[in-house]
Amino acid sequence: MLPGRGRCIVTSGVVDAQAIDLRAVQRRVDAVLEEFLAGKARSAAGRGHPPEVVQAVRDFLAAGGKRIRALLCVVGWHAAGESGDATSAVRVAASLELFVAFALIHDDIMDDSASRRGRPAVHRVMRARLGEGERAERLGAGGALLVGNVALMWAQELLHTTPIEPGRERLVHGLYDAMLEEVMYGQYLDVMGTGRGADDVEAALRIIRYKTATATIERPLQLGAAVAGSGEGVMDAFTRLGLPLGEAFQLRDDLLDVFGSPDGACAPGLSDLREGKRTVLLALGLQRADLGQRERLGHLVGRAGLEEREAAEVREILEVTGAREETERMITSRYEQVLRVLDGAGLPSAADRALRGLAVRATQYTA
Amino acid sequence: MLPGRGRCIVTSGVVDAQAIDLRAVQRRVDAVLEEFLAGKARSAAGRGHPPEVVQAVRDFLAAGGKRIRALLCVVGWHAAGESGDATSAVRVAASLELFVAFALIHDDIMDDSASRRGRPAVHRVMRARLGEGERAERLGAGGALLVGNVALMWAQELLHTTPIEPGRERLVHGLYDAMLEEVMYGQYLDVMGTGRGADDVEAALRIIRYKTATATIERPLQLGAAVAGSGEGVMDAFTRLGLPLGEAFQLRDDLLDVFGSPDGACAPGLSDLREGKRTVLLALGLQRADLGQRERLGHLVGRAGLEEREAAEVREILEVTGAREETERMITSRYEQVLRVLDGAGLPSAADRALRGLAVRATQYTA
């Protein structure tokens, strides 16, 4: 349920004009992760712990992912005017990616998703180790739950062993703790919030606010800025950026899951439709549907075994009711708002350009 | 799968002779937890977060539990020769109890246990909120998973906001991180370790070593000592205590689950038998069983719907094979080893007496 279909909206080329080399940042983040996990593998071997736990986390990270939170963290550090040694910001950024691994591994258990980033989900890998049947299924989910927990613990360990200037430590750790909590509350509402109607656009946006706007955009940016000892001005700009950019990012993700990308490079994932996720796109469709269409949507959305021809019917309804188009409009207006916030924020130009590039990357179809 | 049937082996009266007032310690730990969670409830209300998450954690803690790790942490602090302001040790101790809450909430999901500490398990409470059926079951488990995650995050927050003298911080946090990892690895072996035979006593003891000896005994003691800035002598004594005390504690727990307490105050829980947990008790029974008994044990142990008359048959086999008696002997020899370690450790007398009291409390049937 966390946004993470990522690779489909990553673009190459966009970053070329930027003074912050985001590819180099990503390489540094990945190097920190690899070094940290190599240390964990060594200590596991030394203590006779099973090697599969570290391996599962490594495989998960190696399978891809946009590293969008990590990049935002380092960009946030630059935005606060820093340009010296980025080591601490990169370590905090790497910690965010371990946190994402934790959240997605647990997410996939809760949704019983078959795959993630083009590979079998961790609980499916664990299940396969145990053989067939109901017992293997239950224990496999348990094994993945533990792997996810370990990823969270390591995220915290990496954060708390990062040298941060004493006066800034409290804010960095406080922002991190706030982010963890916000994501959990957002997920909780998502999982347990069966009370609200599926056609409630506002409720669907509220979930996005919790899960994406703050956790994916605002907090990572603020964490980087806090490492750099930034003042309130930059923090406020990031809060104002978080909402429109996070919403646009999630709305694009929702569209991708149902329609794929127009050039066919990204096939529809359909997991939202199969699990009956209450997206803004679906809420708009239900609001605009006539009785017959509404009845069809109610019948089809949430079917675990939804087939392609049924998905095509859902797509057709979301097209003819204008729900898809309205979602595109919402993305555009949010993207424009991001640009207005950036226009007024007066960030250092390298960070400003990087953020504009990331905004394109997170919200547009680009190839 | 973590030890936690606790109330059955708590004794009143044992602590009377001790200079460390363990009941007062427990009250202080509970007060820290209550204050911390009251703050979380206020901030949740202020931000429009659902109140049930904090409530679930509060209810879990309010339902009881021996707070054995918390007590050991504060005793460890005393053992290092401290007698002044225990505030930091008490906060670290409280953090341990949030960690235990996390571990047990997740444990109950993995085992699908119906109850914990005499109340419905958290995932069952969540499920009940959602109604009936397979969907409610899946989402209820998801809600509890998230509540557990939040408890872990709060455990870490409480730890990391505890003022610790700068020179001691690294050791305290390092021990805590090591403990988290050890518990997860132990659980992972427990969940995924289907390769080993159910009659493998050594393998069953290895699981105890991970899950109980270090996490329940050694690390909590060492954490308290580390807060007090203790040297290696005390740390070593705690390592030597951890193994026999942890093993004795777990073996008693295993006996209680199958046989209850002799005075009937604690009824058998039977959860180990129903989930087919590979305990030392069972391994001993299988080793000593004849072909027919072995076949009956294989048939009965692991039946989710095991009935009382079937449990009685298992008990009978564990009696006549001498497995129960051998387990009692193992507890006694380990208890005696604990006393020998204490005899040689030369700890301050208040801490020494408290540890002897806790050793009784954790390993004996006492009423």
XYZ file of C-alpha atoms in Angstrom:
734
model
C 0.000 0.000 0.000
C 3.016 2.265 0.099
C 3.932 3.870 -3.167
C 6.675 1.874 -4.752
C 5.952 0.882 -8.300
C 8.695 3.212 -9.081
C 10.853 2.094 -11.872
C 8.115 2.879 -14.329
C 8.311 6.597 -13.676
C 12.013 6.961 -13.379
C 13.426 8.908 -16.239
C 16.932 9.120 -17.457
C 18.253 12.370 -18.783
C 16.248 14.719 -16.585
C 19.045 15.074 -14.081
C 21.654 16.144 -16.626
C 21.168 19.866 -16.161
C 21.491 19.670 -12.395
C 24.458 20.725 -10.396
C 23.687 18.021 -7.835
C 24.625 14.759 -9.444
C 21.736 12.617 -8.256
C 23.166 9.488 -9.806
C 26.325 9.979 -7.812
C 24.228 10.557 -4.680
C 22.377 7.322 -5.307
C 25.668 5.462 -5.749
C 26.916 6.848 -2.442
C 23.686 5.863 -0.669
C 23.896 2.373 -2.123
C 27.541 2.099 -1.084
C 26.630 2.979 2.525
C 23.873 0.366 2.480
C 26.160 -2.240 1.000
C 28.896 -1.571 3.525
C 26.459 -1.625 6.444
C 24.884 -4.876 5.297
C 28.254 -6.466 4.538
C 29.131 -5.754 8.179
C 25.866 -7.377 9.256
C 26.612 -10.411 7.108
C 30.052 -10.759 8.668
C 28.762 -10.470 12.226
C 25.933 -12.925 11.471
C 28.483 -15.410 10.145
C 30.689 -14.876 13.196
C 27.818 -15.563 15.569
C 26.285 -18.457 13.704
C 23.135 -16.539 12.759
C 21.355 -17.743 9.623
C 22.628 -15.767 6.606
C 19.217 -15.515 4.921
C 18.035 -12.532 6.933
C 20.788 -10.207 5.722
C 20.488 -11.742 2.278
C 16.768 -11.041 2.091
C 17.318 -7.370 2.940
C 20.200 -7.106 0.457
C 18.185 -8.754 -2.299
C 15.287 -6.448 -1.617
C 17.462 -3.351 -1.948
C 19.345 -4.728 -4.939
C 16.101 -5.302 -6.819
C 15.786 -1.599 -7.487
C 13.612 1.166 -6.212
C 13.833 4.848 -6.997
C 15.608 5.807 -3.740
C 13.401 8.892 -3.933
C 13.452 9.477 -0.166
C 17.211 9.133 -0.011
C 17.675 11.570 -2.877
C 15.265 14.056 -1.296
C 17.173 13.814 1.976
C 20.461 14.725 0.353
C 18.800 17.435 -1.736
C 17.299 18.804 1.494
C 20.795 18.951 2.924
C 21.980 20.944 -0.119
C 18.874 23.139 0.085
C 19.934 24.200 3.551
C 23.030 25.675 1.969
C 25.435 22.852 2.704
C 27.990 21.858 0.130
C 30.824 20.350 2.195
C 31.084 16.792 3.472
C 27.744 15.061 2.858
C 28.674 11.868 4.709
C 26.124 12.267 7.502
C 23.311 13.261 5.149
C 24.084 10.244 2.947
C 23.983 7.914 5.957
C 20.620 9.291 7.089
C 19.434 8.914 3.490
C 20.565 5.278 3.483
C 18.712 4.721 6.740
C 15.536 5.940 5.017
C 15.922 3.247 2.384
C 16.177 0.540 5.043
C 13.028 1.998 6.562
C 11.312 1.791 3.164
C 12.433 -1.826 2.839
C 10.864 -2.585 6.220
C 7.594 -0.859 5.308
C 7.275 -2.522 1.915
C 8.152 -6.006 3.174
C 5.390 -5.696 5.785
C 3.059 -4.157 3.236
C 3.467 -7.102 0.924
C 2.654 -9.499 3.760
C -0.516 -7.597 4.603
C -1.633 -7.510 0.970
C -0.225 -10.949 0.211
C 1.378 -9.392 -2.867
C 3.083 -11.938 -5.076
C 5.906 -9.709 -6.227
C 7.774 -6.497 -5.589
C 10.196 -4.769 -7.908
C 9.848 -7.602 -10.362
C 10.908 -10.306 -7.899
C 8.873 -12.542 -5.610
C 7.866 -10.710 -2.411
C 9.913 -11.649 0.662
C 7.108 -13.662 2.280
C 6.768 -15.639 -0.925
C 10.517 -16.353 -0.943
C 10.284 -17.504 2.684
C 7.215 -19.583 1.993
C 8.969 -21.291 -0.908
C 11.763 -22.351 1.468
C 9.224 -24.166 3.604
C 7.389 -26.080 0.927
C 3.679 -26.094 0.262
C 0.494 -25.705 2.229
C -1.138 -23.592 4.868
C 1.653 -24.054 7.406
C 4.332 -22.928 4.941
C 2.191 -19.906 4.137
C 1.788 -18.899 7.770
C 5.419 -19.474 8.705
C 6.672 -17.823 5.533
C 4.712 -14.704 6.451
C 6.259 -14.936 9.933
C 9.762 -15.185 8.511
C 9.188 -12.127 6.312
C 7.661 -10.226 9.235
C 10.914 -10.810 11.126
C 13.056 -9.783 8.166
C 11.011 -6.579 7.954
C 11.487 -5.954 11.661
C 15.224 -6.411 11.292
C 15.271 -3.875 8.435
C 13.533 -1.362 10.721
C 15.981 -2.055 13.533
C 18.907 -1.596 11.177
C 17.404 1.616 9.825
C 17.393 2.934 13.371
C 20.871 1.646 14.091
C 22.236 3.328 10.972
C 20.505 6.574 11.939
C 21.664 6.543 15.525
C 25.266 5.714 14.686
C 25.477 8.599 12.226
C 27.587 11.429 13.624
C 25.395 14.513 13.822
C 26.385 17.829 15.358
C 25.199 17.804 18.973
C 22.866 20.790 18.630
C 21.110 19.200 15.652
C 20.727 15.663 16.934
C 17.459 16.159 18.753
C 15.705 17.634 15.711
C 17.009 14.951 13.344
C 15.922 12.116 15.622
C 12.613 13.823 16.394
C 11.791 14.226 12.703
C 12.692 10.601 12.081
C 10.505 9.374 14.937
C 7.651 11.567 13.700
C 8.000 10.077 10.226
C 7.890 6.507 11.498
C 4.758 7.232 13.472
C 3.042 9.041 10.608
C 3.626 6.155 8.233
C 2.266 3.658 10.757
C -0.816 5.767 11.452
C -1.396 6.194 7.738
C -1.119 2.473 7.174
C -3.348 1.785 10.127
C -6.076 4.021 8.718
C -5.649 2.352 5.374
C -5.895 -1.165 6.773
C -8.546 -0.632 9.421
C -10.500 2.197 7.802
C -13.354 0.209 6.429
C -15.880 2.695 7.733
C -15.422 5.298 5.041
C -17.077 5.008 1.673
C -15.059 3.943 -1.329
C -16.317 7.050 -3.148
C -14.872 9.426 -0.529
C -12.232 11.455 -2.372
C -11.320 13.466 0.728
C -10.716 10.341 2.803
C -8.516 8.915 0.065
C -6.526 12.153 -0.037
C -6.138 12.050 3.745
C -4.461 8.645 3.509
C -2.091 10.042 0.888
C -1.308 12.934 3.162
C -0.188 10.625 5.933
C 1.563 8.033 3.914
C 3.139 9.866 1.039
C 3.113 13.618 1.467
C 4.850 13.624 4.814
C 6.742 10.348 4.811
C 7.947 10.291 1.230
C 8.536 13.963 0.570
C 8.402 16.335 3.522
C 10.256 14.351 6.190
C 13.138 13.171 3.989
C 13.718 16.748 2.801
C 13.491 18.068 6.359
C 15.811 15.362 7.669
C 18.509 16.414 5.241
C 17.971 20.050 6.139
C 18.096 19.236 9.846
C 21.428 17.439 9.425
C 22.669 20.675 7.877
C 21.293 22.700 10.779
C 18.739 24.517 8.652
C 16.402 27.193 9.979
C 12.616 27.342 9.866
C 12.341 28.978 6.459
C 13.589 25.948 4.570
C 11.618 23.578 6.837
C 8.420 25.479 6.053
C 9.081 25.411 2.336
C 9.458 21.634 2.568
C 6.175 21.319 4.422
C 4.476 23.318 1.671
C 6.150 21.196 -0.992
C 5.299 17.913 0.682
C 1.560 18.029 0.206
C 1.277 18.830 -3.505
C 4.307 16.784 -4.510
C 3.297 13.819 -2.373
C -0.259 13.851 -3.656
C 0.845 14.163 -7.267
C 3.332 11.321 -6.766
C 0.670 9.053 -5.304
C -1.966 9.945 -7.884
C 0.502 9.073 -10.651
C 1.259 5.809 -8.877
C -2.458 5.009 -8.706
C -2.901 5.697 -12.421
C 0.094 3.534 -13.275
C -1.292 0.607 -11.345
C -4.525 0.650 -13.310
C -3.502 1.907 -16.750
C 0.249 1.312 -16.959
C 2.253 3.893 -18.852
C 1.017 5.154 -22.236
C 4.142 3.934 -24.010
C 3.610 0.444 -22.652
C 6.974 0.458 -20.866
C 5.153 -0.094 -17.601
C 2.385 -2.671 -17.582
C -0.546 -2.159 -15.216
C 0.172 -3.822 -11.876
C -3.534 -4.166 -10.980
C -2.674 -4.785 -7.330
C -4.798 -1.814 -6.196
C -7.808 -3.145 -8.090
C -7.281 -6.668 -6.813
C -6.982 -5.634 -3.191
C -9.769 -3.054 -3.518
C -7.569 -0.162 -2.484
C -9.607 2.981 -1.997
C -7.722 5.305 -4.272
C -8.715 8.806 -5.347
C -9.045 7.448 -8.883
C -11.581 4.868 -7.781
C -13.434 7.354 -5.570
C -13.775 9.720 -8.539
C -15.001 6.878 -10.727
C -17.627 5.839 -8.191
C -18.810 9.410 -7.713
C -19.307 9.907 -11.428
C -20.616 6.458 -12.296
C -24.243 5.760 -13.142
C -26.031 3.019 -11.255
C -24.992 0.276 -13.634
C -21.349 1.340 -13.715
C -21.304 1.658 -9.958
C -22.641 -1.811 -9.602
C -19.952 -3.167 -11.982
C -17.175 -1.378 -10.104
C -18.490 -2.729 -6.809
C -18.528 -6.201 -8.318
C -15.059 -6.102 -9.889
C -12.864 -4.004 -7.603
C -11.463 -6.044 -4.739
C -11.556 -9.394 -6.573
C -8.303 -11.113 -5.712
C -8.403 -13.033 -8.975
C -9.333 -10.094 -11.221
C -8.571 -10.996 -14.813
C -7.290 -8.770 -17.588
C -10.637 -8.528 -19.368
C -12.293 -7.502 -16.094
C -9.554 -4.939 -15.512
C -10.255 -3.632 -19.010
C -13.890 -3.116 -18.011
C -12.840 -1.158 -14.924
C -10.501 0.951 -17.068
C -13.302 1.638 -19.517
C -15.558 2.930 -16.716
C -12.762 5.080 -15.251
C -12.209 6.519 -18.741
C -15.800 7.269 -19.726
C -16.714 8.746 -16.360
C -13.759 11.123 -16.734
C -12.147 9.839 -13.500
C -8.836 9.252 -15.240
C -8.832 12.703 -16.813
C -9.756 14.372 -13.530
C -6.893 12.532 -11.808
C -4.503 13.823 -14.494
C -5.842 17.334 -13.895
C -5.255 16.954 -10.158
C -1.671 15.896 -10.825
C -1.058 18.862 -13.106
C -2.460 21.405 -10.664
C -0.335 19.941 -7.879
C 2.750 19.909 -10.037
C 2.175 23.580 -10.799
C 1.790 24.294 -7.119
C 5.147 22.614 -6.483
C 6.718 24.966 -9.008
C 5.093 27.992 -7.325
C 6.416 26.938 -3.911
C 9.876 26.536 -5.407
C 9.604 29.920 -7.144
C 8.970 31.553 -3.785
C 11.374 29.521 -1.657
C 14.604 31.020 -2.897
C 16.588 27.807 -2.377
C 20.197 27.568 -3.539
C 20.055 27.049 -7.274
C 21.541 23.553 -7.359
C 18.945 22.292 -4.874
C 16.181 24.185 -6.647
C 17.032 22.559 -9.952
C 17.341 19.125 -8.398
C 13.906 19.470 -6.818
C 12.355 20.529 -10.107
C 13.928 17.498 -11.728
C 12.654 15.193 -8.993
C 9.190 16.733 -9.257
C 9.070 15.790 -12.922
C 10.439 12.367 -12.148
C 7.860 11.698 -9.452
C 4.754 12.991 -11.157
C 5.003 12.756 -14.938
C 5.159 9.961 -17.441
C 8.616 10.327 -18.826
C 10.654 7.978 -20.917
C 6.884 -18.074 21.154
C 8.568 -15.672 23.513
C 8.373 -16.568 27.163
C 5.550 -14.656 28.714
C 3.094 -16.814 30.575
C 4.469 -15.074 33.530
C 1.851 -14.400 36.087
C 1.782 -18.043 36.943
C 5.299 -18.026 38.286
C 5.275 -14.685 40.000
C 5.482 -15.026 43.691
C 4.643 -12.573 46.389
C 6.735 -12.433 49.491
C 10.021 -13.450 47.953
C 11.115 -9.873 47.556
C 10.545 -8.893 51.162
C 14.054 -9.585 52.327
C 15.611 -7.476 49.585
C 17.070 -4.068 50.012
C 16.044 -3.176 46.460
C 12.303 -2.679 46.567
C 11.355 -4.415 43.327
C 7.709 -3.508 43.685
C 8.662 0.140 43.884
C 10.888 -0.301 40.830
C 7.998 -1.824 38.931
C 5.751 1.082 39.905
C 8.343 3.547 38.638
C 8.715 1.657 35.365
C 4.950 1.590 34.922
C 4.746 5.299 35.697
C 7.297 6.075 32.968
C 5.339 3.950 30.508
C 2.072 5.578 31.469
C 3.485 9.077 31.146
C 5.109 8.297 27.811
C 1.916 6.778 26.421
C -0.253 9.570 27.796
C 1.941 11.949 25.811
C 1.444 9.782 22.724
C -2.319 9.803 23.276
C -2.325 13.596 23.498
C -0.266 14.070 20.379
C -2.397 11.543 18.491
C -5.528 13.450 19.505
C -3.937 16.741 18.484
C -3.046 15.413 15.036
C -6.255 13.555 14.368
C -4.610 10.129 14.529
C -6.889 7.237 15.517
C -6.733 6.705 19.298
C -6.857 2.908 19.102
C -3.157 2.457 18.429
C -2.025 4.023 21.705
C -4.931 2.339 23.442
C -3.933 -1.088 22.183
C -0.390 -0.646 23.518
C -1.676 0.684 26.839
C -4.143 -2.164 27.221
C -1.427 -4.655 26.446
C 0.846 -3.283 29.141
C -1.990 -2.858 31.631
C -2.945 -6.511 31.280
C 0.035 -7.534 33.353
C 3.325 -9.177 32.663
C 6.149 -9.788 35.061
C 8.291 -6.843 33.867
C 11.172 -9.235 34.449
C 13.420 -7.507 31.914
C 12.715 -4.099 33.393
C 13.476 -5.334 36.913
C 16.684 -6.989 35.753
C 17.756 -3.768 34.060
C 17.379 -1.747 37.252
C 18.994 -4.510 39.316
C 21.883 -4.480 36.828
C 22.250 -0.764 37.450
C 22.419 -1.403 41.207
C 24.819 -4.284 40.645
C 27.241 -1.879 39.023
C 27.394 -0.090 42.326
C 24.947 2.733 41.574
C 22.548 3.889 44.239
C 21.817 7.493 43.298
C 19.277 8.751 40.781
C 17.899 5.764 38.884
C 15.844 7.818 36.417
C 17.826 6.849 33.320
C 17.952 3.165 34.258
C 14.202 3.172 34.865
C 13.566 4.764 31.461
C 15.734 2.189 29.705
C 13.875 -0.481 31.682
C 10.536 0.934 30.513
C 11.799 0.898 26.944
C 12.480 -2.829 27.337
C 8.840 -3.406 28.244
C 7.678 -1.611 25.087
C 10.059 -3.833 23.182
C 8.519 -6.896 24.838
C 5.049 -5.639 23.908
C 6.158 -5.360 20.284
C 7.674 -8.836 20.268
C 4.675 -10.508 21.901
C 2.101 -8.737 19.713
C 3.930 -9.971 16.621
C 4.402 -13.378 18.182
C 0.693 -13.756 18.727
C 0.006 -12.861 15.106
C 2.480 -15.479 13.887
C 1.014 -18.157 16.143
C -2.550 -16.875 15.762
C -2.810 -17.102 19.546
C -6.287 -16.331 20.826
C -5.231 -14.655 24.042
C -2.354 -13.102 25.927
C -2.220 -12.264 29.598
C -5.814 -13.359 29.973
C -7.164 -10.995 27.334
C -7.799 -11.426 23.640
C -4.597 -11.032 21.618
C -4.252 -7.692 19.800
C -4.893 -9.158 16.346
C -8.074 -10.724 17.669
C -9.200 -7.361 19.092
C -8.500 -5.739 15.726
C -10.241 -8.506 13.852
C -13.310 -8.124 16.035
C -13.488 -4.435 15.053
C -13.778 -5.446 11.431
C -16.458 -8.078 11.691
C -16.284 -11.645 10.469
C -14.639 -13.554 7.711
C -11.356 -14.027 5.937
C -10.934 -10.324 5.091
C -11.425 -9.261 8.727
C -8.878 -11.867 9.746
C -6.264 -10.650 7.276
C -6.800 -6.963 7.992
C -6.990 -7.523 11.748
C -3.582 -9.182 11.596
C -2.370 -6.188 9.579
C -3.685 -3.737 12.172
C -1.949 -5.633 14.974
C 1.253 -5.841 12.952
C 1.220 -2.045 12.766
C 0.468 -1.660 16.476
C 3.433 -3.934 17.177
C 5.653 -1.864 14.896
C 4.601 1.293 16.699
C 5.490 -0.285 20.049
C 8.980 -1.053 18.710
C 9.363 2.494 17.404
C 8.298 3.882 20.750
C 10.686 1.562 22.568
C 13.491 3.048 20.504
C 12.236 6.589 20.985
C 12.093 6.125 24.742
C 15.606 4.675 24.739
C 17.096 7.360 22.560
C 15.524 10.240 24.470
C 16.890 8.920 27.765
C 19.753 11.071 29.015
C 22.824 8.874 29.290
C 26.298 10.064 30.129
C 28.121 10.712 26.859
C 30.889 8.166 27.427
C 28.326 5.419 28.105
C 25.878 6.108 25.305
C 27.573 4.024 22.643
C 27.691 0.905 24.821
C 24.055 1.264 25.965
C 22.776 1.705 22.420
C 25.053 -1.023 21.104
C 23.786 -3.524 23.684
C 20.200 -2.595 22.883
C 20.744 -3.026 19.140
C 22.456 -6.356 19.771
C 19.493 -7.497 21.860
C 16.961 -6.571 19.173
C 18.916 -8.477 16.580
C 19.394 -11.530 18.780
C 15.679 -11.790 19.481
C 14.838 -11.506 15.801
C 17.422 -14.116 14.823
C 16.131 -16.420 17.541
C 12.569 -16.003 16.364
C 13.630 -16.487 12.786
C 15.291 -19.796 13.635
C 12.209 -20.772 15.567
C 9.813 -19.937 12.750
C 11.856 -21.077 9.776
C 13.843 -23.860 11.407
C 11.828 -26.783 10.203
C 14.937 -28.669 9.179
C 15.913 -29.850 12.621
C 14.334 -32.836 14.249
C 11.738 -32.377 16.961
C 13.785 -34.710 19.185
C 16.892 -32.512 18.987
C 17.467 -31.306 22.547
C 20.545 -29.305 21.576
C 18.688 -27.430 18.856
C 15.874 -26.605 21.286
C 18.424 -25.294 23.782
C 20.038 -23.174 21.071
C 16.721 -21.399 20.451
C 16.427 -20.710 24.178
C 19.931 -19.317 24.190
C 19.038 -16.761 21.552
C 15.599 -15.855 22.676
C 15.668 -16.043 26.423
C 19.153 -16.308 27.840
C 20.483 -13.224 26.125
C 17.363 -11.175 25.476
C 15.507 -11.777 28.704
C 18.334 -12.013 31.193
C 21.788 -11.032 30.006
C 21.056 -7.944 27.933
C 18.637 -6.285 30.387
C 21.162 -6.760 33.208
C 23.989 -5.455 31.039
C 21.939 -2.491 29.873
C 21.386 -1.371 33.446
C 25.066 -1.878 34.226
C 26.053 0.062 31.096
C 23.868 3.004 32.129
C 25.821 2.972 35.392
C 29.124 2.891 33.514
C 30.045 -0.550 34.774
C 33.290 -2.306 33.933
C 33.884 -5.692 32.346
C 33.747 -7.728 35.550
C 30.059 -7.151 36.120
C 29.305 -7.526 32.406
C 31.008 -10.918 32.388
C 29.126 -12.078 35.459
C 25.871 -11.187 33.688
C 26.895 -13.157 30.627
C 27.603 -16.170 32.842
C 24.254 -15.695 34.620
C 22.280 -15.269 31.414
C 22.634 -18.770 30.105
C 21.647 -20.867 33.138
C 18.997 -18.427 34.346
C 17.508 -17.947 30.887
C 17.425 -21.666 30.216
C 15.871 -22.442 33.599
C 13.291 -19.705 33.059
C 12.308 -21.055 29.648
C 12.241 -24.686 30.765
C 9.880 -23.719 33.596
C 7.739 -21.841 31.093
C 7.604 -24.914 28.845
C 6.541 -27.129 31.761
C 3.845 -24.649 32.781
C 2.359 -24.611 29.313
C 1.926 -28.362 29.282
C 1.290 -29.237 32.946
C 0.156 -26.004 34.577
C 1.300 -25.435 38.139
C 0.995 -28.258 40.683
C -1.321 -26.195 42.897
C -3.678 -25.621 39.962
C -3.290 -21.843 40.214
C -2.028 -21.811 36.653
C -3.899 -23.928 34.149
C -1.944 -25.435 31.251
C -1.948 -23.046 28.299
C -1.343 -25.827 25.755
C -0.295 -23.300 23.118
C 3.094 -24.982 22.688
C 1.435 -28.344 22.082
C -1.112 -26.872 19.718
C 1.435 -25.031 17.625
C 3.893 -27.934 17.777
C 6.640 -25.877 19.377
C 9.874 -27.811 19.539
C 10.633 -27.492 23.203
C 13.310 -29.276 25.194
C 10.518 -31.074 27.057
C 9.096 -32.468 23.838
C 12.544 -33.342 22.484
C 13.282 -35.314 25.663
C 9.930 -37.072 25.400
C 10.550 -38.067 21.787
C 14.066 -39.296 22.542
C 12.830 -41.538 25.336
C 9.581 -42.681 23.783
C 9.067 -46.182 22.390
C 7.755 -46.555 18.852
C 4.101 -46.402 19.869
C 4.538 -43.381 22.103
C 6.558 -41.634 19.444
C 3.830 -42.225 16.939
C 1.200 -40.827 19.343
C 3.286 -37.716 20.053
C 3.797 -37.164 16.334
C 0.069 -37.488 15.837
C -1.035 -35.200 18.682
C 1.591 -32.449 18.974
C 0.945 -29.645 16.502
C -2.826 -30.197 16.277
C -4.349 -26.724 16.352
C -7.558 -28.126 17.837
C -5.886 -30.330 20.479
C -8.450 -31.246 23.113
C -7.956 -31.689 26.829
C -8.148 -35.514 26.725
C -5.513 -35.521 23.970
C -3.344 -33.149 26.017
C -3.722 -35.561 28.928
C -2.349 -38.336 26.718
C 0.675 -36.193 25.805
C 1.212 -35.411 29.491
C 1.059 -39.090 30.330
C 3.766 -39.894 27.788
C 5.969 -37.036 29.001
C 5.550 -38.365 32.550
C 6.199 -42.037 31.963
C 9.180 -41.431 29.696
C 10.702 -39.312 32.467
C 10.864 -36.236 30.206
C 9.125 -34.098 32.787
C 11.422 -35.211 35.560
C 14.520 -34.685 33.431
C 13.327 -31.150 32.630
C 12.897 -30.473 36.350
C 16.425 -31.772 36.920
C 17.749 -29.473 34.198
C 16.037 -26.521 35.887
C 17.515 -27.404 39.264
C 21.055 -27.793 37.969
C 20.800 -24.458 36.172
C 19.374 -22.753 39.235
C 22.306 -24.059 41.247
C 24.689 -22.755 38.622
C 23.087 -19.320 38.936
C 23.781 -19.416 42.666
C 27.404 -20.407 42.041
C 27.897 -17.515 39.615
C 26.407 -15.142 42.173
C 28.592 -16.594 44.922
C 31.663 -15.781 42.883
C 30.578 -12.442 41.458
C 30.879 -10.371 44.597
C 28.072 -8.003 43.621
C 26.845 -5.353 46.066
C 24.661 -7.165 48.564
C 21.366 -5.478 47.666
C 21.767 -6.430 44.008
C 22.960 -9.903 44.938
C 19.895 -10.522 47.075
C 17.563 -9.114 44.429
C 19.058 -11.415 41.800
C 18.668 -14.444 44.062
C 15.023 -13.472 44.572
C 14.449 -13.024 40.857
C 16.134 -16.359 40.160
C 13.611 -18.063 42.412
C 10.786 -16.108 40.873
C 11.808 -17.025 37.329
C 12.558 -20.690 37.776
C 10.563 -22.221 40.626
C 6.935 -22.942 41.303
C 6.213 -20.635 44.162
C 2.964 -19.629 45.693
